[in-house]
mmCIF file of C-alpha atoms in Angstrom:
data_model
loop_
_atom_site.group_PDB
_atom_site.id
_atom_site.type_symbol
_atom_site.label_atom_id
_atom_site.label_comp_id
_atom_site.label_asym_id
_atom_site.label_seq_id
_atom_site.Cartn_x
_atom_site.Cartn_y
_atom_site.Cartn_z
ATOM 1 C CA UNK F 236 162.055 43.220 187.793
ATOM 2 C CA UNK F 237 163.440 40.424 189.973
ATOM 3 C CA UNK F 238 160.462 40.752 192.319
ATOM 4 C CA UNK F 239 158.096 40.388 189.378
ATOM 5 C CA UNK F 240 159.898 37.229 188.246
ATOM 6 C CA UNK F 241 159.682 35.725 191.723
ATOM 7 C CA UNK F 242 155.992 36.583 191.964
ATOM 8 C CA UNK F 243 155.237 35.062 188.565
ATOM 9 C CA UNK F 244 157.306 31.982 189.366
ATOM 10 C CA UNK F 245 155.352 31.538 192.569
ATOM 11 C CA UNK F 246 151.964 31.604 190.902
ATOM 12 C CA UNK F 247 152.974 29.273 188.084
ATOM 13 C CA UNK F 248 154.065 26.844 190.783
ATOM 14 C CA UNK F 249 150.641 27.027 192.392
ATOM 15 C CA UNK F 250 148.941 25.094 189.620
ATOM 16 C CA UNK F 251 149.674 21.388 189.435
ATOM 17 C CA UNK F 252 146.891 18.852 189.550
ATOM 18 C CA UNK F 253 149.189 16.203 190.967
ATOM 19 C CA UNK F 254 149.685 18.446 193.939
ATOM 20 C CA UNK F 255 146.706 20.779 194.357
ATOM 21 C CA UNK F 256 146.190 22.753 197.557
ATOM 22 C CA UNK F 257 144.415 23.501 200.944
ATOM 23 C CA UNK F 258 144.362 24.717 204.475
ATOM 24 C CA UNK F 259 144.384 25.616 208.878
ATOM 25 C CA UNK F 260 144.963 26.934 212.431
ATOM 26 C CA UNK F 261 142.123 29.026 213.352
ATOM 27 C CA UNK F 262 141.936 32.642 213.866
ATOM 28 C CA UNK F 263 138.260 33.223 214.422
ATOM 29 C CA UNK F 264 136.801 36.594 213.699
ATOM 30 C CA UNK F 265 133.705 37.504 215.649
ATOM 31 C CA UNK F 266 131.990 34.931 217.852
ATOM 32 C CA UNK F 267 129.995 37.357 219.985
ATOM 33 C CA UNK F 268 126.794 36.818 218.029
ATOM 34 C CA UNK F 269 126.941 33.022 217.996
ATOM 35 C CA UNK F 270 123.529 31.763 218.942
ATOM 36 C CA UNK F 271 122.905 28.641 220.988
ATOM 37 C CA UNK F 272 121.836 25.727 218.817
ATOM 38 C CA UNK F 273 119.785 22.771 219.945
ATOM 39 C CA UNK F 274 122.576 20.297 219.163
ATOM 40 C CA UNK F 275 124.674 20.332 222.326
ATOM 41 C CA UNK F 276 127.271 18.184 224.022
ATOM 42 C CA UNK F 277 127.700 17.519 227.732
ATOM 43 C CA UNK F 278 129.333 20.857 228.568
ATOM 44 C CA UNK F 279 126.465 22.771 226.960
ATOM 45 C CA UNK F 280 128.315 23.873 223.826
ATOM 46 C CA UNK F 281 127.127 23.464 220.251
ATOM 47 C CA UNK F 282 128.814 20.657 218.323
ATOM 48 C CA UNK F 283 127.898 20.003 214.660
ATOM 49 C CA UNK F 284 126.842 16.472 213.791
ATOM 50 C CA UNK F 285 127.801 16.617 210.090
ATOM 51 C CA UNK F 286 130.648 17.988 207.986
ATOM 52 C CA UNK F 287 130.221 19.254 204.425
ATOM 53 C CA UNK F 288 133.361 20.128 202.485
ATOM 54 C CA UNK F 289 134.053 22.263 199.385
ATOM 55 C CA UNK F 290 137.445 23.091 197.919
ATOM 56 C CA UNK F 291 140.650 21.550 196.642
ATOM 57 C CA UNK F 292 143.402 19.051 197.444
ATOM 58 C CA UNK F 293 143.958 20.037 201.064
ATOM 59 C CA UNK F 294 140.417 18.773 201.661
ATOM 60 C CA UNK F 295 139.857 16.199 198.877
ATOM 61 C CA UNK F 296 139.472 12.662 200.235
ATOM 62 C CA UNK F 297 138.955 10.877 196.922
ATOM 63 C CA UNK F 298 136.991 12.941 194.389
ATOM 64 C CA UNK F 299 139.697 13.702 191.834
ATOM 65 C CA UNK F 300 139.860 11.234 188.956
ATOM 66 C CA UNK F 301 142.586 8.617 189.118
ATOM 67 C CA UNK F 302 143.841 9.807 185.730
ATOM 68 C CA UNK F 303 144.362 13.344 187.038
ATOM 69 C CA UNK F 304 145.784 12.958 190.538
ATOM 70 C CA UNK F 305 148.977 11.317 191.775
ATOM 71 C CA UNK F 306 147.075 10.938 195.023
ATOM 72 C CA UNK F 307 145.834 7.604 193.656
ATOM 73 C CA UNK F 308 149.398 6.341 193.155
ATOM 74 C CA UNK F 309 151.863 4.828 195.589
ATOM 75 C CA UNK F 310 153.324 5.980 197.956
ATOM 76 C CA UNK F 311 150.299 8.183 198.784
ATOM 77 C CA UNK F 312 148.190 6.725 201.591
ATOM 78 C CA UNK F 313 150.953 4.548 203.050
ATOM 79 C CA UNK F 314 150.345 5.751 206.625
ATOM 80 C CA UNK F 315 146.550 5.831 206.279
ATOM 81 C CA UNK F 316 144.607 3.929 205.076
ATOM 82 C CA UNK F 317 147.615 1.831 204.022
ATOM 83 C CA UNK F 318 147.170 2.297 200.274
ATOM 84 C CA UNK F 319 146.455 5.163 197.833
ATOM 85 C CA UNK F 320 142.913 6.426 198.406
ATOM 86 C CA UNK F 321 142.806 9.878 196.813
ATOM 87 C CA UNK F 322 144.246 11.913 199.679
ATOM 88 C CA UNK F 323 147.152 14.198 198.780
ATOM 89 C CA UNK F 324 149.319 12.966 201.649
ATOM 90 C CA UNK F 325 150.717 9.812 203.223
ATOM 91 C CA UNK F 326 147.670 9.747 205.490
ATOM 92 C CA UNK F 327 145.002 11.876 207.117
ATOM 93 C CA UNK F 328 144.467 15.470 205.991
ATOM 94 C CA UNK F 329 142.575 18.576 207.111
ATOM 95 C CA UNK F 330 139.111 17.129 206.500
ATOM 96 C CA UNK F 331 139.901 14.100 208.658
ATOM 97 C CA UNK F 332 141.092 16.213 211.580
ATOM 98 C CA UNK F 333 138.048 18.473 211.460
ATOM 99 C CA UNK F 334 135.880 15.347 211.542
ATOM 100 C CA UNK F 335 137.923 14.127 214.508
ATOM 101 C CA UNK F 336 137.165 17.360 216.339
ATOM 102 C CA UNK F 337 133.450 16.982 215.606
ATOM 103 C CA UNK F 338 133.600 13.336 216.715
ATOM 104 C CA UNK F 339 132.097 12.124 213.440
ATOM 105 C CA UNK F 340 133.506 9.916 210.711
ATOM 106 C CA UNK F 341 135.278 11.739 207.899
ATOM 107 C CA UNK F 342 132.630 12.504 205.255
ATOM 108 C CA UNK F 343 132.514 10.327 202.172
ATOM 109 C CA UNK F 344 133.801 11.735 198.876
ATOM 110 C CA UNK F 345 130.919 12.819 196.621
ATOM 111 C CA UNK F 346 132.152 10.666 193.721
ATOM 112 C CA UNK F 347 131.671 7.582 195.917
ATOM 113 C CA UNK F 348 128.337 8.521 197.450
ATOM 114 C CA UNK F 349 126.482 5.648 195.751
ATOM 115 C CA UNK F 350 128.438 3.345 198.040
ATOM 116 C CA UNK F 351 127.663 5.521 201.041
ATOM 117 C CA UNK F 352 124.545 4.209 202.731
ATOM 118 C CA UNK F 353 124.655 5.205 206.392
ATOM 119 C CA UNK F 354 127.963 6.998 205.819
ATOM 120 C CA UNK F 355 126.015 9.869 204.242
ATOM 121 C CA UNK F 356 124.732 10.816 207.709
ATOM 122 C CA UNK F 357 128.203 12.184 208.476
ATOM 123 C CA UNK F 358 127.968 14.736 205.651
ATOM 124 C CA UNK F 359 129.676 14.724 202.250
ATOM 125 C CA UNK F 360 132.939 15.935 200.729
ATOM 126 C CA UNK F 361 132.671 17.828 197.412
ATOM 127 C CA UNK F 362 136.313 19.012 197.248
ATOM 128 C CA UNK F 363 138.376 18.251 194.121
ATOM 129 C CA UNK F 364 142.162 18.558 194.082
ATOM 130 C CA UNK F 365 143.361 21.224 191.643
ATOM 131 C CA UNK F 366 140.082 23.140 191.528
ATOM 132 C CA UNK F 367 139.325 26.796 192.295
ATOM 133 C CA UNK F 368 136.442 29.251 192.414
ATOM 134 C CA UNK F 369 136.780 29.524 188.623
ATOM 135 C CA UNK F 370 137.611 26.795 186.106
ATOM 136 C CA UNK F 371 141.289 25.892 186.297
ATOM 137 C CA UNK F 372 141.668 23.509 183.340
ATOM 138 C CA UNK F 373 138.473 23.828 181.362
ATOM 139 C CA UNK F 374 135.650 21.727 182.746
ATOM 140 C CA UNK F 375 137.800 18.743 183.799
ATOM 141 C CA UNK F 376 137.427 19.755 187.439
ATOM 142 C CA UNK F 377 134.248 21.063 189.079
ATOM 143 C CA UNK F 378 134.878 24.604 190.317
ATOM 144 C CA UNK F 379 133.517 25.639 193.704
ATOM 145 C CA UNK F 380 130.231 26.948 192.290
ATOM 146 C CA UNK F 381 129.688 23.596 190.587
ATOM 147 C CA UNK F 382 130.551 21.743 193.778
ATOM 148 C CA UNK F 383 127.936 23.761 195.659
ATOM 149 C CA UNK F 384 125.552 23.029 192.795
ATOM 150 C CA UNK F 385 126.040 19.295 193.412
ATOM 151 C CA UNK F 386 125.015 19.849 197.009
ATOM 152 C CA UNK F 387 122.071 22.070 196.037
ATOM 153 C CA UNK F 388 120.735 19.270 193.841
ATOM 154 C CA UNK F 389 120.997 16.766 196.685
ATOM 155 C CA UNK F 390 118.974 19.147 198.843
ATOM 156 C CA UNK F 391 116.444 19.542 196.028
ATOM 157 C CA UNK F 392 116.227 15.746 195.925
ATOM 158 C CA UNK F 393 115.667 15.773 199.704
ATOM 159 C CA UNK F 394 118.789 13.741 200.502
ATOM 160 C CA UNK F 395 119.739 16.610 202.827
ATOM 161 C CA UNK F 396 117.607 19.378 204.320
ATOM 162 C CA UNK F 397 118.084 22.862 205.776
ATOM 163 C CA UNK F 398 117.791 21.238 209.168
ATOM 164 C CA UNK F 399 120.821 19.107 208.318
ATOM 165 C CA UNK F 400 122.803 22.219 207.427
ATOM 166 C CA UNK F 401 121.817 23.932 210.669
ATOM 167 C CA UNK F 402 123.413 21.074 212.585
ATOM 168 C CA UNK F 403 126.538 21.004 210.397
ATOM 169 C CA UNK F 404 129.919 22.601 209.941
ATOM 170 C CA UNK F 405 130.711 23.589 206.371
ATOM 171 C CA UNK F 406 134.390 23.748 205.382
ATOM 172 C CA UNK F 407 135.336 25.920 202.411
ATOM 173 C CA UNK F 408 138.931 25.739 201.275
ATOM 174 C CA UNK F 409 140.616 27.774 198.556
ATOM 175 C CA UNK F 410 144.372 27.464 198.137
ATOM 176 C CA UNK F 411 145.712 29.182 195.033
ATOM 177 C CA UNK F 412 144.884 27.104 191.963
ATOM 178 C CA UNK F 413 142.965 29.995 190.391
ATOM 179 C CA UNK F 414 146.096 32.129 190.341
ATOM 180 C CA UNK F 415 148.292 29.477 188.784
ATOM 181 C CA UNK F 416 145.699 28.811 186.083
ATOM 182 C CA UNK F 417 145.339 32.534 185.364
ATOM 183 C CA UNK F 418 149.047 32.941 184.664
ATOM 184 C CA UNK F 419 149.392 29.629 182.859
ATOM 185 C CA UNK F 420 146.692 30.805 180.440
ATOM 186 C CA UNK F 421 148.573 33.986 179.571
ATOM 187 C CA UNK F 422 147.560 36.328 182.375
ATOM 188 C CA UNK F 423 149.936 39.173 183.178
ATOM 189 C CA UNK F 424 151.363 40.490 186.416
ATOM 190 C CA UNK F 425 149.297 43.643 186.068
ATOM 191 C CA UNK F 426 146.199 41.557 185.416
ATOM 192 C CA UNK F 427 146.914 39.410 188.457
ATOM 193 C CA UNK F 428 146.687 42.423 190.746
ATOM 194 C CA UNK F 429 143.086 42.905 189.658
ATOM 195 C CA UNK F 430 142.418 39.159 189.459
ATOM 196 C CA UNK F 431 143.053 38.508 193.164
ATOM 197 C CA UNK F 432 140.071 40.692 194.203
ATOM 198 C CA UNK F 433 137.928 38.873 191.602
ATOM 199 C CA UNK F 434 138.843 35.520 193.137
ATOM 200 C CA UNK F 435 138.026 36.658 196.665
ATOM 201 C CA UNK F 436 134.801 38.307 195.460
ATOM 202 C CA UNK F 437 133.664 35.044 193.846
ATOM 203 C CA UNK F 438 134.585 33.188 197.010
ATOM 204 C CA UNK F 439 132.342 35.609 198.876
ATOM 205 C CA UNK F 440 129.496 34.878 196.445
ATOM 206 C CA UNK F 441 129.935 31.160 197.133
ATOM 207 C CA UNK F 442 129.920 31.701 200.886
ATOM 208 C CA UNK F 443 126.710 33.727 200.683
ATOM 209 C CA UNK F 444 125.095 30.996 198.588
ATOM 210 C CA UNK F 445 125.894 28.407 201.267
ATOM 211 C CA UNK F 446 124.292 30.645 203.873
ATOM 212 C CA UNK F 447 121.194 31.002 201.709
ATOM 213 C CA UNK F 448 120.998 27.211 201.458
ATOM 214 C CA UNK F 449 120.821 27.108 205.246
ATOM 215 C CA UNK F 450 124.400 26.914 206.539
ATOM 216 C CA UNK F 451 124.765 28.491 209.987
ATOM 217 C CA UNK F 452 128.455 27.815 210.627
ATOM 218 C CA UNK F 453 131.010 28.013 207.804
ATOM 219 C CA UNK F 454 134.779 27.720 208.231
ATOM 220 C CA UNK F 455 136.740 29.248 205.369
ATOM 221 C CA UNK F 456 140.481 28.776 205.170
ATOM 222 C CA UNK F 457 142.935 31.558 204.563
ATOM 223 C CA UNK F 458 145.614 31.048 201.926
ATOM 224 C CA UNK F 459 148.560 29.113 203.329
ATOM 225 C CA UNK F 460 152.118 30.552 203.074
ATOM 226 C CA UNK F 461 152.758 29.416 199.519
ATOM 227 C CA UNK F 462 156.279 30.785 199.745
ATOM 228 C CA UNK F 463 157.032 28.088 202.339
ATOM 229 C CA UNK F 464 155.940 25.156 200.178
ATOM 230 C CA UNK F 465 158.838 22.889 199.137
ATOM 231 C CA UNK F 466 158.376 23.777 195.476
ATOM 232 C CA UNK F 467 159.287 27.325 196.467
ATOM 233 C CA UNK F 468 161.937 26.611 199.107
ATOM 234 C CA UNK F 469 163.859 24.150 196.923
ATOM 235 C CA UNK F 470 165.803 27.128 195.544
ATOM 236 C CA UNK F 471 167.275 27.685 199.012
ATOM 237 C CA UNK F 472 167.831 23.939 199.619
ATOM 238 C CA UNK F 473 164.679 23.971 201.776
ATOM 239 C CA UNK F 474 166.190 26.439 204.238
ATOM 240 C CA UNK F 475 163.950 29.524 203.968
ATOM 241 C CA UNK F 476 160.565 30.696 202.727
ATOM 242 C CA UNK F 477 160.072 33.084 199.823
ATOM 243 C CA UNK F 478 159.072 36.383 201.405
ATOM 244 C CA UNK F 479 157.896 37.938 198.132
ATOM 245 C CA UNK F 480 155.411 35.141 197.574
ATOM 246 C CA UNK F 481 154.098 35.317 201.113
ATOM 247 C CA UNK F 482 153.522 39.075 200.805
ATOM 248 C CA UNK F 483 151.305 38.325 197.800
ATOM 249 C CA UNK F 484 149.420 35.751 199.872
ATOM 250 C CA UNK F 485 148.875 38.412 202.535
ATOM 251 C CA UNK F 486 146.907 40.530 200.033
ATOM 252 C CA UNK F 487 144.535 37.643 199.321
ATOM 253 C CA UNK F 488 144.105 36.997 203.045
ATOM 254 C CA UNK F 489 143.428 40.663 203.840
ATOM 255 C CA UNK F 490 140.642 40.771 201.246
ATOM 256 C CA UNK F 491 139.272 37.496 202.583
ATOM 257 C CA UNK F 492 139.072 38.811 206.133
ATOM 258 C CA UNK F 493 137.275 41.932 204.912
ATOM 259 C CA UNK F 494 134.822 39.766 202.962
ATOM 260 C CA UNK F 495 134.050 37.504 205.917
ATOM 261 C CA UNK F 496 133.543 40.472 208.240
ATOM 262 C CA UNK F 497 131.193 42.105 205.720
ATOM 263 C CA UNK F 498 129.130 38.922 205.305
ATOM 264 C CA UNK F 499 128.752 38.510 209.059
ATOM 265 C CA UNK F 500 127.768 42.158 209.462
ATOM 266 C CA UNK F 501 125.213 41.920 206.663
ATOM 267 C CA UNK F 502 123.553 38.873 208.214
ATOM 268 C CA UNK F 503 124.065 40.124 211.792
ATOM 269 C CA UNK F 504 125.516 36.748 212.706
ATOM 270 C CA UNK F 505 128.826 34.941 213.117
ATOM 271 C CA UNK F 506 128.065 32.339 210.483
ATOM 272 C CA UNK F 507 131.497 32.651 208.895
ATOM 273 C CA UNK F 508 134.881 32.330 210.553
ATOM 274 C CA UNK F 509 138.388 32.003 209.186
ATOM 275 C CA UNK F 510 140.628 29.012 209.729
ATOM 276 C CA UNK F 511 143.935 30.783 209.480
ATOM 277 C CA UNK F 512 146.109 28.363 207.568
ATOM 278 C CA UNK F 513 148.806 30.975 207.112
ATOM 279 C CA UNK F 514 149.347 31.451 210.844
ATOM 280 C CA UNK F 515 148.987 27.749 211.545
ATOM 281 C CA UNK F 516 151.641 26.729 209.011
ATOM 282 C CA UNK F 517 154.114 29.358 210.149
ATOM 283 C CA UNK F 518 153.533 28.486 213.816
ATOM 284 C CA UNK F 519 154.379 24.831 213.251
ATOM 285 C CA UNK F 520 157.268 25.530 210.897
ATOM 286 C CA UNK F 521 158.848 27.929 213.404
ATOM 287 C CA UNK F 522 158.273 25.657 216.384
ATOM 288 C CA UNK F 523 161.342 23.452 216.570
ATOM 289 C CA UNK F 524 160.235 21.398 219.552
ATOM 290 C CA UNK F 525 156.941 19.955 220.703
ATOM 291 C CA UNK F 526 155.418 20.354 224.145
ATOM 292 C CA UNK F 527 157.477 17.428 225.502
ATOM 293 C CA UNK F 528 160.713 18.975 224.316
ATOM 294 C CA UNK F 529 161.241 16.454 221.526
ATOM 295 C CA UNK F 530 162.427 17.629 218.136
ATOM 296 C CA UNK F 531 159.345 17.858 215.963
ATOM 297 C CA UNK F 532 160.469 18.368 212.372
ATOM 298 C CA UNK F 533 164.238 18.621 211.975
ATOM 299 C CA UNK F 534 164.101 20.076 208.453
ATOM 300 C CA UNK F 535 160.467 21.259 208.236
ATOM 301 C CA UNK F 536 160.670 22.736 204.721
ATOM 302 C CA UNK F 537 162.052 19.552 203.144
ATOM 303 C CA UNK F 538 159.433 17.118 201.764
ATOM 304 C CA UNK F 539 159.423 13.406 202.537
ATOM 305 C CA UNK F 540 158.548 12.334 198.986
ATOM 306 C CA UNK F 541 160.416 13.948 196.096
ATOM 307 C CA UNK F 542 160.396 13.242 192.380
ATOM 308 C CA UNK F 543 163.570 12.545 190.438
ATOM 309 C CA UNK F 544 164.662 13.743 186.996
ATOM 310 C CA UNK F 545 161.784 16.207 186.684
ATOM 311 C CA UNK F 546 159.096 13.794 187.877
ATOM 312 C CA UNK F 547 156.797 14.216 190.875
ATOM 313 C CA UNK F 548 156.053 12.147 193.946
ATOM 314 C CA UNK F 549 154.078 9.077 192.877
ATOM 315 C CA UNK F 550 155.275 9.163 189.252
ATOM 316 C CA UNK F 551 156.627 6.206 187.262
ATOM 317 C CA UNK F 552 158.391 6.185 183.901
ATOM 318 C CA UNK F 553 157.231 4.405 180.743
ATOM 319 C CA UNK F 554 158.683 1.144 182.072
ATOM 320 C CA UNK F 555 156.858 1.457 185.369
ATOM 321 C CA UNK F 556 159.969 2.316 187.376
ATOM 322 C CA UNK F 557 159.494 4.587 190.371
ATOM 323 C CA UNK F 558 160.698 8.128 189.680
ATOM 324 C CA UNK F 559 160.635 9.340 193.269
ATOM 325 C CA UNK F 560 162.259 8.765 196.643
ATOM 326 C CA UNK F 561 160.576 8.575 200.049
ATOM 327 C CA UNK F 562 162.074 9.353 203.445
ATOM 328 C CA UNK F 563 162.445 6.523 205.949
ATOM 329 C CA UNK F 564 159.972 8.025 208.451
ATOM 330 C CA UNK F 565 157.111 10.245 207.227
ATOM 331 C CA UNK F 566 156.347 11.129 210.864
ATOM 332 C CA UNK F 567 159.597 13.079 210.956
ATOM 333 C CA UNK F 568 158.600 15.304 208.015
ATOM 334 C CA UNK F 569 156.138 18.196 207.965
ATOM 335 C CA UNK F 570 155.677 18.176 204.184
ATOM 336 C CA UNK F 571 154.803 15.052 202.254
ATOM 337 C CA UNK F 572 155.368 16.289 198.693
ATOM 338 C CA UNK F 573 156.023 19.626 197.009
ATOM 339 C CA UNK F 574 152.769 21.159 198.310
ATOM 340 C CA UNK F 575 151.057 19.060 200.959
ATOM 341 C CA UNK F 576 151.730 18.233 204.628
ATOM 342 C CA UNK F 577 152.210 14.710 205.917
ATOM 343 C CA UNK F 578 149.683 13.222 208.313
ATOM 344 C CA UNK F 579 152.110 14.212 211.072
ATOM 345 C CA UNK F 580 152.172 17.731 209.639
ATOM 346 C CA UNK F 581 148.398 17.967 209.603
ATOM 347 C CA UNK F 582 148.248 16.639 213.151
ATOM 348 C CA UNK F 583 150.659 19.349 214.286
ATOM 349 C CA UNK F 584 148.516 21.927 212.496
ATOM 350 C CA UNK F 585 145.404 20.505 214.149
ATOM 351 C CA UNK F 586 146.934 21.078 217.585
ATOM 352 C CA UNK F 587 147.318 24.769 216.745
ATOM 353 C CA UNK F 588 143.690 25.343 215.761
ATOM 354 C CA UNK F 589 141.814 22.949 218.035
ATOM 355 C CA UNK F 590 141.467 25.448 220.887
ATOM 356 C CA UNK F 591 140.081 28.065 218.503
ATOM 357 C CA UNK F 592 137.454 25.648 217.200
ATOM 358 C CA UNK F 593 136.453 24.968 220.796
ATOM 359 C CA UNK F 594 135.939 28.704 221.284
ATOM 360 C CA UNK F 595 133.886 28.959 218.098
ATOM 361 C CA UNK F 596 131.510 26.210 219.163
ATOM 362 C CA UNK F 597 131.189 27.268 222.780
ATOM 363 C CA UNK F 598 127.669 28.328 223.635
#
């Protein structure tokens, strides 16, 4: 009974628009069939020239409405770009570091594409914080199928072509909002056990659709260790992860790996590979010191920005008073708020998956 309560508590915690979700390290699956592309860099390896992004708050760089996301409130964005800009962190996030690897500018958020101009040549970001493969709160947020539909229309309008997709990396990130919404809407524990396969199956449908549109290299993130998020570890004063929750995450990730393998086998390619957020998070959280021997994150499970009196990071009361506290140095914290890493956290994660990305894109 206690295990059931913990499991339910975990999934209810997953769903909060003010702190959605996302993803990385990279545990690639099969790269043996990767074919040489004509877009190469000096060492002869394939390097995408554009980045297209679909998913939730670990990847959202400004799509979520200001009325729905605390990411548009101070103190979000204080490290980069210096003010709130829609990122669920104090600074750069997963999308930005993938763009860094590709040596392109971070793709513009879809909602701002009319201001894009030449920026559109870097790709486009369709991710919305709080979203999932299914609707999470009615139609307030575009689910992943709708996000892909936005992109499909742009291709139909000839803004992008199949040739563009062949020279691109597509990031697909799914981080748990579907499960929180399912339980918040009256779903049961028994129903959840059959719902997880439905979520992964729909994710597989979305991945196949991207391939049919012309995508030749798609990175899909595994579910991060939700039991290690501050909203879960607060019960232990940020000292330990919730093992029960992480075992549930493992089921999702097992089904995801099976799905990706099946898709690659069906197409006789290595179009899809997994960015293993679960392993990446746990690697960084367990690594007390960096390569220079300096202490990296002294209390890695404790967030930098915390709400007070039941509020969340970035919240103000009816008088406009700040209802949160912020640590003196975000660079010393792995987590920014109850769900998302700091820029320093994402950078540490990036160091764990960079070598795998290099292997994926090696000719």
